[in-house]
PDB file of C-alpha atoms in Angstrom:
ATOM      1  CA  MET K  43     135.416 102.155  79.624  1.00 37.00           C
ATOM      2  CA  ALA K  44     135.881 101.158  75.963  1.00 41.00           C
ATOM      3  CA  LYS K  45     137.395 103.787  73.713  1.00 41.00           C
ATOM      4  CA  GLU K  46     135.677 105.491  70.856  1.00 51.00           C
ATOM      5  CA  LEU K  47     132.233 104.375  71.737  1.00 65.00           C
ATOM      6  CA  LYS K  48     130.922 108.056  71.668  1.00 81.00           C
ATOM      7  CA  PRO K  49     131.600 110.760  69.003  1.00 92.00           C
ATOM      8  CA  ARG K  50     133.810 113.583  69.946  1.00 94.00           C
ATOM      9  CA  THR K  51     132.102 116.451  68.182  1.00 97.00           C
ATOM     10  CA  ALA K  52     128.386 117.493  67.838  1.00 97.00           C
ATOM     11  CA  SER K  53     128.553 116.313  64.039  1.00 96.00           C
ATOM     12  CA  GLY K  54     128.516 112.645  65.195  1.00 95.00           C
ATOM     13  CA  TYR K  55     124.923 112.985  66.807  1.00 96.00           C
ATOM     14  CA  ASP K  56     121.579 113.676  65.218  1.00 94.00           C
ATOM     15  CA  THR K  57     117.951 113.133  66.126  1.00 96.00           C
ATOM     16  CA  ASP K  58     117.450 109.516  64.632  1.00 96.00           C
ATOM     17  CA  ILE K  59     120.062 108.209  66.910  1.00 96.00           C
ATOM     18  CA  THR K  60     118.737 110.180  70.060  1.00 98.00           C
ATOM     19  CA  ALA K  61     115.031 108.910  69.020  1.00 98.00           C
ATOM     20  CA  ALA K  62     116.621 105.394  68.872  1.00 98.00           C
ATOM     21  CA  CYS K  63     118.003 105.809  72.390  1.00 98.00           C
ATOM     22  CA  GLU K  64     114.637 106.809  73.720  1.00 98.00           C
ATOM     23  CA  ARG K  65     112.981 103.841  72.132  1.00 98.00           C
ATOM     24  CA  THR K  66     115.783 101.544  73.465  1.00 98.00           C
ATOM     25  CA  LEU K  67     115.271 103.180  76.988  1.00 98.00           C
ATOM     26  CA  LEU K  68     111.409 102.344  77.061  1.00 98.00           C
ATOM     27  CA  THR K  69     112.102  98.824  75.690  1.00 97.00           C
ATOM     28  CA  LEU K  70     114.791  98.364  78.380  1.00 97.00           C
ATOM     29  CA  LEU K  71     112.313  99.507  81.065  1.00 96.00           C
ATOM     30  CA  SER K  72     109.845  96.777  80.152  1.00 92.00           C
ATOM     31  CA  ALA K  73     112.790  94.138  80.739  1.00 91.00           C
ATOM     32  CA  PHE K  74     112.861  95.255  84.320  1.00 88.00           C
ATOM     33  CA  GLY K  75     109.296  94.883  85.054  1.00 85.00           C
ATOM     34  CA  ASN K  76     108.155  96.128  88.383  1.00 84.00           C
ATOM     35  CA  LEU K  77     111.774  97.180  89.282  1.00 87.00           C
ATOM     36  CA  LYS K  78     111.746 100.051  86.575  1.00 92.00           C
ATOM     37  CA  ASP K  79     110.895 102.382  89.322  1.00 94.00           C
ATOM     38  CA  THR K  80     114.128 102.124  91.025  1.00 94.00           C
ATOM     39  CA  LEU K  81     116.028 102.986  87.783  1.00 96.00           C
ATOM     40  CA  ARG K  82     117.713 106.202  87.232  1.00 98.00           C
ATOM     41  CA  LEU K  83     118.755 107.576  83.823  1.00 99.00           C
ATOM     42  CA  VAL K  84     121.943 109.568  83.639  1.00 99.00           C
ATOM     43  CA  GLY K  85     124.093 110.630  80.743  1.00 97.00           C
ATOM     44  CA  GLY K  86     123.431 112.145  77.484  1.00 97.00           C
ATOM     45  CA  LEU K  87     119.871 111.426  77.129  1.00 98.00           C
ATOM     46  CA  VAL K  88     118.890 113.492  80.267  1.00 99.00           C
ATOM     47  CA  PRO K  89     119.057 116.875  78.919  1.00 98.00           C
ATOM     48  CA  ARG K  90     116.073 115.831  76.467  1.00 98.00           C
ATOM     49  CA  TYR K  91     113.907 115.661  79.538  1.00 98.00           C
ATOM     50  CA  LEU K  92     115.562 118.089  81.842  1.00 98.00           C
ATOM     51  CA  THR K  93     115.943 121.127  79.393  1.00 98.00           C
ATOM     52  CA  PRO K  94     113.207 120.233  76.707  1.00 96.00           C
ATOM     53  CA  GLU K  95     113.162 122.027  73.413  1.00 96.00           C
ATOM     54  CA  SER K  96     111.342 125.204  73.529  1.00 96.00           C
ATOM     55  CA  PRO K  97     112.303 127.630  70.604  1.00 94.00           C
ATOM     56  CA  PRO K  98     113.514 130.258  70.316  1.00 94.00           C
ATOM     57  CA  ASP K  99     114.820 130.304  74.092  1.00 95.00           C
ATOM     58  CA  VAL K 100     115.856 126.498  74.400  1.00 97.00           C
ATOM     59  CA  PRO K 101     117.299 124.986  71.549  1.00 97.00           C
ATOM     60  CA  MET K 102     117.298 121.160  71.057  1.00 97.00           C
ATOM     61  CA  HIS K 103     120.092 119.459  72.787  1.00 98.00           C
ATOM     62  CA  VAL K 104     122.638 117.730  70.362  1.00 98.00           C
ATOM     63  CA  GLY K 105     121.418 114.341  71.457  1.00 97.00           C
ATOM     64  CA  THR K 106     123.306 111.045  72.508  1.00 97.00           C
ATOM     65  CA  SER K 107     124.355 107.802  71.336  1.00 95.00           C
ATOM     66  CA  ASP K 108     123.847 105.534  74.297  1.00 97.00           C
ATOM     67  CA  VAL K 109     121.728 104.877  77.313  1.00 98.00           C
ATOM     68  CA  ASP K 110     123.124 105.106  80.950  1.00 98.00           C
ATOM     69  CA  ILE K 111     121.071 103.671  83.747  1.00 98.00           C
ATOM     70  CA  VAL K 112     121.858 103.528  87.495  1.00 98.00           C
ATOM     71  CA  LEU K 113     120.590 100.521  89.386  1.00 94.00           C
ATOM     72  CA  ASN K 114     119.907 100.897  93.181  1.00 89.00           C
ATOM     73  CA  LEU K 115     121.178  97.525  94.283  1.00 78.00           C
ATOM     74  CA  GLU K 116     120.599  98.109  97.908  1.00 71.00           C
ATOM     75  CA  VAL K 117     116.805  98.649  97.434  1.00 66.00           C
ATOM     76  CA  LEU K 118     116.872  95.379  95.063  1.00 61.00           C
ATOM     77  CA  ALA K 119     118.852  93.224  97.079  1.00 58.00           C
ATOM     78  CA  VAL K 120     115.785  92.169  99.318  1.00 57.00           C
ATOM     79  CA  GLY K 121     114.372  90.151  96.559  1.00 56.00           C
ATOM     80  CA  ASN K 122     115.235  87.787  93.662  1.00 59.00           C
ATOM     81  CA  GLU K 123     114.181  90.002  91.111  1.00 59.00           C
ATOM     82  CA  TYR K 124     117.251  90.138  89.308  1.00 61.00           C
ATOM     83  CA  THR K 125     117.566  86.559  88.971  1.00 63.00           C
ATOM     84  CA  SER K 126     115.972  86.535  85.467  1.00 78.00           C
ATOM     85  CA  LEU K 127     117.117  89.732  84.366  1.00 84.00           C
ATOM     86  CA  ALA K 128     119.590  88.378  81.550  1.00 87.00           C
ATOM     87  CA  ASP K 129     117.032  86.263  80.300  1.00 89.00           C
ATOM     88  CA  GLN K 130     114.321  89.380  80.172  1.00 90.00           C
ATOM     89  CA  LEU K 131     117.325  91.526  78.242  1.00 93.00           C
ATOM     90  CA  LYS K 132     117.939  88.925  75.659  1.00 94.00           C
ATOM     91  CA  ALA K 133     114.317  88.378  75.107  1.00 94.00           C
ATOM     92  CA  ARG K 134     113.917  91.895  74.109  1.00 96.00           C
ATOM     93  CA  GLY K 135     116.858  91.683  71.686  1.00 97.00           C
ATOM     94  CA  PHE K 136     119.771  92.974  73.915  1.00 97.00           C
ATOM     95  CA  GLU K 137     123.121  91.579  73.486  1.00 96.00           C
ATOM     96  CA  ARG K 138     126.190  91.820  75.777  1.00 94.00           C
ATOM     97  CA  TRP K 139     128.861  93.999  74.480  1.00 93.00           C
ATOM     98  CA  LEU K 140     131.833  92.359  73.336  1.00 89.00           C
ATOM     99  CA  GLU K 141     135.425  93.963  73.770  1.00 82.00           C
ATOM    100  CA  ASP K 142     138.668  92.228  72.937  1.00 83.00           C
ATOM    101  CA  GLY K 143     136.634  89.038  72.380  1.00 84.00           C
ATOM    102  CA  LYS K 144     134.980  89.145  76.031  1.00 87.00           C
ATOM    103  CA  ALA K 145     131.561  89.751  76.730  1.00 87.00           C
ATOM    104  CA  ALA K 146     130.921  92.675  79.205  1.00 89.00           C
ATOM    105  CA  SER K 147     127.946  91.896  81.543  1.00 91.00           C
ATOM    106  CA  TRP K 148     127.509  95.644  82.369  1.00 94.00           C
ATOM    107  CA  ARG K 149     127.391  97.090  78.886  1.00 96.00           C
ATOM    108  CA  TRP K 150     124.667  95.815  76.449  1.00 96.00           C
ATOM    109  CA  ARG K 151     124.007  96.656  72.729  1.00 97.00           C
ATOM    110  CA  ARG K 152     120.658  96.700  70.905  1.00 98.00           C
ATOM    111  CA  ARG K 153     120.389  96.794  67.222  1.00 97.00           C
ATOM    112  CA  VAL K 154     117.737  99.319  66.251  1.00 97.00           C
ATOM    113  CA  ASP K 155     118.030  99.195  62.579  1.00 95.00           C
ATOM    114  CA  LYS K 156     120.582  98.406  59.804  1.00 93.00           C
ATOM    115  CA  GLN K 157     122.320 101.782  60.568  1.00 93.00           C
ATOM    116  CA  ILE K 158     121.754 102.407  64.338  1.00 96.00           C
ATOM    117  CA  GLU K 159     122.928 100.427  67.293  1.00 96.00           C
ATOM    118  CA  VAL K 160     122.388 101.639  70.792  1.00 97.00           C
ATOM    119  CA  VAL K 161     124.848 100.836  73.742  1.00 96.00           C
ATOM    120  CA  VAL K 162     123.242 100.497  77.082  1.00 98.00           C
ATOM    121  CA  GLU K 163     125.344 100.939  80.185  1.00 97.00           C
ATOM    122  CA  LEU K 164     124.439  99.488  83.649  1.00 96.00           C
ATOM    123  CA  LEU K 165     125.840 101.686  86.371  1.00 97.00           C
ATOM    124  CA  ARG K 166     125.692 101.590  90.258  1.00 96.00           C
ATOM    125  CA  ASP K 167     127.268 103.873  93.128  1.00 96.00           C
ATOM    126  CA  ALA K 168     130.711 102.757  93.981  1.00 94.00           C
ATOM    127  CA  GLY K 169     130.168 103.174  97.667  1.00 90.00           C
ATOM    128  CA  ASN K 170     133.112 101.918  99.311  1.00 86.00           C
ATOM    129  CA  ASP K 171     134.366 100.130  96.247  1.00 88.00           C
ATOM    130  CA  THR K 172     136.888 101.299  93.865  1.00 91.00           C
ATOM    131  CA  PRO K 173     135.148 103.280  90.965  1.00 94.00           C
ATOM    132  CA  GLY K 174     135.448 101.634  87.377  1.00 93.00           C
ATOM    133  CA  ARG K 175     134.971  98.110  88.642  1.00 94.00           C
ATOM    134  CA  THR K 176     132.096  95.755  88.047  1.00 92.00           C
ATOM    135  CA  VAL K 177     129.863  94.354  90.588  1.00 88.00           C
ATOM    136  CA  SER K 178     127.393  91.304  89.838  1.00 85.00           C
ATOM    137  CA  VAL K 179     123.719  91.916  89.623  1.00 80.00           C
ATOM    138  CA  SER K 180     122.639  88.384  88.692  1.00 68.00           C
ATOM    139  CA  GLY K 181     125.123  85.867  88.797  1.00 68.00           C
ATOM    140  CA  GLU K 182     127.754  86.298  85.950  1.00 66.00           C
ATOM    141  CA  SER K 183     125.363  87.098  83.225  1.00 84.00           C
ATOM    142  CA  VAL K 184     124.413  90.883  84.538  1.00 88.00           C
ATOM    143  CA  SER K 185     126.669  93.439  86.184  1.00 90.00           C
ATOM    144  CA  ALA K 186     126.942  97.051  86.861  1.00 93.00           C
ATOM    145  CA  LEU K 187     129.913  99.342  86.730  1.00 96.00           C
ATOM    146  CA  THR K 188     130.717 101.022  89.930  1.00 96.00           C
ATOM    147  CA  ILE K 189     130.519 105.076  89.535  1.00 97.00           C
ATOM    148  CA  LYS K 190     131.617 107.520  92.161  1.00 96.00           C
ATOM    149  CA  HIS K 191     128.566 109.221  93.689  1.00 98.00           C
ATOM    150  CA  ALA K 192     126.145 107.822  91.258  1.00 98.00           C
ATOM    151  CA  GLY K 193     123.753 107.122  94.191  1.00 97.00           C
ATOM    152  CA  ILE K 194     122.808 110.684  94.330  1.00 98.00           C
ATOM    153  CA  VAL K 195     120.196 110.146  91.482  1.00 98.00           C
ATOM    154  CA  ASN K 196     118.476 107.866  93.986  1.00 97.00           C
ATOM    155  CA  ASP K 197     117.429 110.784  96.099  1.00 97.00           C
ATOM    156  CA  TRP K 198     117.774 113.610  93.505  1.00 99.00           C
ATOM    157  CA  TYR K 199     115.954 113.018  90.515  1.00 99.00           C
ATOM    158  CA  ARG K 200     112.928 114.151  88.259  1.00 99.00           C
ATOM    159  CA  GLU K 201     110.237 112.175  86.489  1.00 98.00           C
ATOM    160  CA  ARG K 202     108.132 112.719  83.387  1.00 98.00           C
ATOM    161  CA  GLU K 203     106.053 110.634  81.040  1.00 98.00           C
ATOM    162  CA  VAL K 204     107.622 109.584  77.551  1.00 98.00           C
ATOM    163  CA  ALA K 205     105.916 108.019  74.822  1.00 98.00           C
ATOM    164  CA  ALA K 206     108.033 106.149  72.130  1.00 98.00           C
ATOM    165  CA  ALA K 207     107.588 103.173  69.804  1.00 97.00           C
ATOM    166  CA  LEU K 208     108.893  99.822  71.298  1.00 97.00           C
ATOM    167  CA  LEU K 209     111.786  98.378  69.255  1.00 97.00           C
ATOM    168  CA  ASP K 210     110.595  95.273  66.935  1.00 95.00           C
ATOM    169  CA  GLY K 211     106.984  96.636  66.390  1.00 95.00           C
ATOM    170  CA  GLY K 212     105.969  96.343  69.916  1.00 95.00           C
ATOM    171  CA  GLY K 213     103.757  99.492  69.634  1.00 97.00           C
ATOM    172  CA  LEU K 214     103.512 102.737  71.460  1.00 98.00           C
ATOM    173  CA  SER K 215     104.539 102.860  75.035  1.00 97.00           C
ATOM    174  CA  VAL K 216     103.936 105.438  77.533  1.00 97.00           C
ATOM    175  CA  ASP K 217     106.245 105.133  80.609  1.00 97.00           C
ATOM    176  CA  VAL K 218     107.335 107.208  83.497  1.00 98.00           C
ATOM    177  CA  VAL K 219     111.344 108.032  83.094  1.00 98.00           C
ATOM    178  CA  ARG K 220     113.122 108.934  86.376  1.00 99.00           C
ATOM    179  CA  PHE K 221     116.185 110.984  85.601  1.00 99.00           C
ATOM    180  CA  ALA K 222     118.809 112.926  87.281  1.00 99.00           C
ATOM    181  CA  ASP K 223     117.799 116.603  88.269  1.00 99.00           C
ATOM    182  CA  VAL K 224     119.933 119.469  87.614  1.00 99.00           C
ATOM    183  CA  PRO K 225     122.321 119.350  90.574  1.00 99.00           C
ATOM    184  CA  SER K 226     122.986 115.569  90.234  1.00 99.00           C
ATOM    185  CA  PHE K 227     123.362 115.679  86.576  1.00 99.00           C
ATOM    186  CA  VAL K 228     125.846 118.533  86.703  1.00 99.00           C
ATOM    187  CA  ILE K 229     127.824 117.008  89.441  1.00 99.00           C
ATOM    188  CA  LEU K 230     128.126 113.669  87.853  1.00 99.00           C
ATOM    189  CA  LYS K 231     128.935 115.091  84.397  1.00 98.00           C
ATOM    190  CA  ALA K 232     131.518 117.438  86.258  1.00 99.00           C
ATOM    191  CA  ILE K 233     133.274 114.451  87.973  1.00 98.00           C
ATOM    192  CA  ALA K 234     133.094 112.500  84.683  1.00 97.00           C
ATOM    193  CA  LEU K 235     134.709 115.402  83.026  1.00 98.00           C
ATOM    194  CA  ASP K 236     137.565 115.886  85.592  1.00 98.00           C
ATOM    195  CA  GLN K 237     138.349 112.075  85.134  1.00 96.00           C
ATOM    196  CA  ARG K 238     138.084 111.525  81.472  1.00 94.00           C
ATOM    197  CA  GLN K 239     138.084 114.732  79.950  1.00 96.00           C
ATOM    198  CA  GLU K 240     135.648 114.178  77.166  1.00 97.00           C
ATOM    199  CA  ASN K 241     134.349 116.885  75.126  1.00 98.00           C
ATOM    200  CA  LYS K 242     130.846 115.727  75.357  1.00 98.00           C
ATOM    201  CA  ASP K 243     130.728 115.936  79.043  1.00 98.00           C
ATOM    202  CA  ALA K 244     131.664 119.465  78.858  1.00 99.00           C
ATOM    203  CA  ALA K 245     129.102 120.331  76.329  1.00 98.00           C
ATOM    204  CA  ASP K 246     126.330 118.562  78.234  1.00 99.00           C
ATOM    205  CA  LEU K 247     126.900 120.195  81.783  1.00 98.00           C
ATOM    206  CA  ILE K 248     126.983 123.715  80.171  1.00 99.00           C
ATOM    207  CA  HIS K 249     123.808 123.181  78.110  1.00 99.00           C
ATOM    208  CA  VAL K 250     122.017 122.114  81.252  1.00 99.00           C
ATOM    209  CA  ILE K 251     123.351 125.042  83.164  1.00 99.00           C
ATOM    210  CA  ARG K 252     122.643 127.381  80.434  1.00 99.00           C
ATOM    211  CA  TYR K 253     119.083 126.346  79.770  1.00 99.00           C
ATOM    212  CA  SER K 254     117.784 125.268  83.289  1.00 98.00           C
ATOM    213  CA  GLY K 255     117.041 129.040  84.291  1.00 98.00           C
ATOM    214  CA  SER K 256     119.018 132.096  85.253  1.00 98.00           C
ATOM    215  CA  VAL K 257     122.392 131.557  87.058  1.00 99.00           C
ATOM    216  CA  LYS K 258     120.709 132.828  90.437  1.00 98.00           C
ATOM    217  CA  GLU K 259     117.849 130.214  89.709  1.00 99.00           C
ATOM    218  CA  VAL K 260     120.160 127.452  88.967  1.00 99.00           C
ATOM    219  CA  ALA K 261     122.590 128.302  91.838  1.00 99.00           C
ATOM    220  CA  ALA K 262     119.503 128.190  94.258  1.00 98.00           C
ATOM    221  CA  LEU K 263     118.813 124.710  93.247  1.00 99.00           C
ATOM    222  CA  PHE K 264     122.337 123.834  94.327  1.00 99.00           C
ATOM    223  CA  VAL K 265     122.152 125.706  97.593  1.00 98.00           C
ATOM    224  CA  ASP K 266     119.155 123.786  98.366  1.00 98.00           C
ATOM    225  CA  ARG K 267     120.807 120.667  97.990  1.00 98.00           C
ATOM    226  CA  LEU K 268     123.584 121.997 100.040  1.00 97.00           C
ATOM    227  CA  ARG K 269     121.348 122.971 102.700  1.00 96.00           C
ATOM    228  CA  SER K 270     119.702 119.473 102.774  1.00 96.00           C
ATOM    229  CA  GLY K 271     122.646 117.825 104.292  1.00 96.00           C
ATOM    230  CA  LEU K 272     122.506 114.758 101.914  1.00 98.00           C
ATOM    231  CA  HIS K 273     125.281 113.702  99.815  1.00 98.00           C
ATOM    232  CA  GLN K 274     127.779 116.613 100.698  1.00 98.00           C
ATOM    233  CA  GLU K 275     130.888 114.760  99.726  1.00 98.00           C
ATOM    234  CA  ALA K 276     129.329 114.389  96.263  1.00 98.00           C
ATOM    235  CA  LEU K 277     128.456 118.334  96.243  1.00 98.00           C
ATOM    236  CA  ARG K 278     132.056 119.122  97.260  1.00 98.00           C
ATOM    237  CA  ASP K 279     133.568 116.678  94.649  1.00 98.00           C
ATOM    238  CA  GLY K 280     131.490 118.199  91.717  1.00 99.00           C
ATOM    239  CA  LEU K 281     131.878 121.865  92.630  1.00 99.00           C
ATOM    240  CA  ALA K 282     135.497 121.291  93.138  1.00 99.00           C
ATOM    241  CA  ALA K 283     135.773 119.636  89.801  1.00 99.00           C
ATOM    242  CA  LEU K 284     133.793 122.487  88.069  1.00 99.00           C
ATOM    243  CA  ALA K 285     136.133 125.083  89.620  1.00 99.00           C
ATOM    244  CA  ARG K 286     139.401 123.079  88.709  1.00 99.00           C
ATOM    245  CA  ARG K 287     138.307 122.494  85.088  1.00 99.00           C
ATOM    246  CA  PHE K 288     136.735 125.792  84.093  1.00 99.00           C
ATOM    247  CA  CYS K 289     137.715 128.617  86.553  1.00 99.00           C
ATOM    248  CA  ASP K 290     140.651 131.050  87.065  1.00 98.00           C
ATOM    249  CA  ASP K 291     143.256 130.057  89.492  1.00 98.00           C
ATOM    250  CA  ASP K 292     147.167 130.249  90.145  1.00 98.00           C
ATOM    251  CA  TYR K 293     147.709 128.038  87.301  1.00 97.00           C
ATOM    252  CA  GLY K 294     146.081 129.969  84.628  1.00 98.00           C
ATOM    253  CA  GLU K 295     142.828 131.435  83.172  1.00 98.00           C
ATOM    254  CA  GLY K 296     139.535 129.662  83.080  1.00 99.00           C
ATOM    255  CA  PHE K 297     139.125 129.745  79.470  1.00 99.00           C
ATOM    256  CA  GLU K 298     142.277 127.729  78.951  1.00 98.00           C
ATOM    257  CA  LYS K 299     141.407 125.079  81.317  1.00 99.00           C
ATOM    258  CA  VAL K 300     140.292 121.654  80.004  1.00 98.00           C
ATOM    259  CA  GLY K 301     136.626 122.099  80.569  1.00 99.00           C
ATOM    260  CA  ALA K 302     136.434 125.146  78.573  1.00 99.00           C
ATOM    261  CA  VAL K 303     138.326 123.829  75.759  1.00 98.00           C
ATOM    262  CA  ALA K 304     136.576 120.743  75.720  1.00 98.00           C
ATOM    263  CA  TYR K 305     133.249 122.620  75.309  1.00 99.00           C
ATOM    264  CA  ALA K 306     134.559 124.346  72.243  1.00 98.00           C
ATOM    265  CA  ARG K 307     136.297 121.446  70.743  1.00 98.00           C
ATOM    266  CA  PHE K 308     132.879 119.726  70.746  1.00 98.00           C
ATOM    267  CA  PHE K 309     131.474 121.995  68.219  1.00 98.00           C
ATOM    268  CA  ALA K 310     134.579 121.930  66.194  1.00 97.00           C
ATOM    269  CA  ILE K 311     134.853 125.754  65.925  1.00 95.00           C
ATOM    270  CA  GLU K 312     137.567 126.460  63.368  1.00 94.00           C
ATOM    271  CA  ASN K 313     137.691 130.330  63.571  1.00 98.00           C
ATOM    272  CA  ASP K 314     140.202 131.200  66.549  1.00 98.00           C
ATOM    273  CA  ASP K 315     138.420 134.157  67.833  1.00 98.00           C
ATOM    274  CA  GLU K 316     134.850 132.244  67.925  1.00 98.00           C
ATOM    275  CA  ARG K 317     136.684 129.309  69.559  1.00 98.00           C
ATOM    276  CA  ILE K 318     138.039 131.467  72.154  1.00 99.00           C
ATOM    277  CA  GLY K 319     134.806 133.154  72.509  1.00 99.00           C
ATOM    278  CA  ALA K 320     133.247 129.771  73.318  1.00 99.00           C
ATOM    279  CA  GLN K 321     135.943 128.864  75.983  1.00 99.00           C
ATOM    280  CA  ARG K 322     135.327 132.195  77.586  1.00 99.00           C
ATOM    281  CA  TYR K 323     131.685 131.806  77.729  1.00 99.00           C
ATOM    282  CA  ALA K 324     131.934 128.264  79.354  1.00 99.00           C
ATOM    283  CA  SER K 325     134.384 129.463  81.836  1.00 99.00           C
ATOM    284  CA  GLY K 326     132.281 132.537  82.602  1.00 99.00           C
ATOM    285  CA  LEU K 327     128.976 130.647  83.052  1.00 99.00           C
ATOM    286  CA  ILE K 328     130.669 128.338  85.567  1.00 99.00           C
ATOM    287  CA  GLN K 329     132.408 130.902  87.494  1.00 99.00           C
ATOM    288  CA  ALA K 330     129.534 132.914  87.515  1.00 99.00           C
ATOM    289  CA  LEU K 331     127.543 130.046  88.912  1.00 99.00           C
ATOM    290  CA  LEU K 332     129.876 129.085  91.885  1.00 99.00           C
ATOM    291  CA  HIS K 333     130.140 132.725  92.787  1.00 99.00           C
ATOM    292  CA  GLU K 334     126.412 132.779  93.011  1.00 99.00           C
ATOM    293  CA  ILE K 335     126.126 129.710  95.038  1.00 99.00           C
ATOM    294  CA  LYS K 336     128.715 131.195  97.494  1.00 98.00           C
ATOM    295  CA  ILE K 337     126.826 134.492  97.719  1.00 98.00           C
ATOM    296  CA  GLN K 338     123.431 132.805  98.450  1.00 97.00           C
ATOM    297  CA  ILE K 339     125.060 130.556 100.854  1.00 96.00           C
ATOM    298  CA  GLU K 340     126.825 133.268 102.752  1.00 94.00           C
ATOM    299  CA  SER K 341     123.420 135.289 102.753  1.00 92.00           C
ATOM    300  CA  SER K 342     121.495 132.529 104.259  1.00 79.00           C
ATOM    301  CA  THR K 343     124.083 132.125 107.215  1.00 78.00           C
ATOM    302  CA  ALA K 344     124.450 135.818 107.815  1.00 66.00           C
TER     303      ALA K 344
END
């Protein structure tokens, strides 16, 4: 992935950029036509819908600067719907991202106004492929980046109607957006944090866990997924990543771990006591969640 695409602290995000991402999302959906029902939103725009602002209990999420979409290539392979996708994207003002002079067919950009440009990333489940490589979707013109366990969102997602003005004066559009649910969002964010250790990943997953309900309620969502028998490897990997990056172990205390530090750094807390307090909060929340999941699993099998 390209470096420095995303701000590393909360100050780099604002409501205008997030609103531009939402408008870009709905404009993107129109390019996919009858395939839009197969798309799944992941990444930093998801908390906007998963934990909508509800003062004073649920504050506004910090937002995002890009749009991440998981494609279900297995479903779409039965037809030729992707053959004109590049033309549809270009017709709606999307351009392929240029990096080191080369066009990346899995990453697209959309100019919203003079100040804001939104990046769109097309992703797919890695399956047996190596994560981080690109797989063709429509010849050489459109591809998707392989992400480990991204396919869980094809089964574990929520949906809601979203209204936003399409770009270039296309009018107000009301569409159904399908996005990662709490367990799949946290799992994918935990794995991403484990791999790339970005501040925003830590902040996003803590926000969703904190404002999706009580620790018992959130744990119950994971227990339900564990009992389903689906995507067990993804669950194990995600929960292990949470433990590795936030929890006490033989190597150190949880508040000193990468995840807790990344969470505090995202909010650029200068006061030492407040920064350590934020780290302890993040670590404590994750440890409480994992402990509660264990208790609920054990009680259900007793």
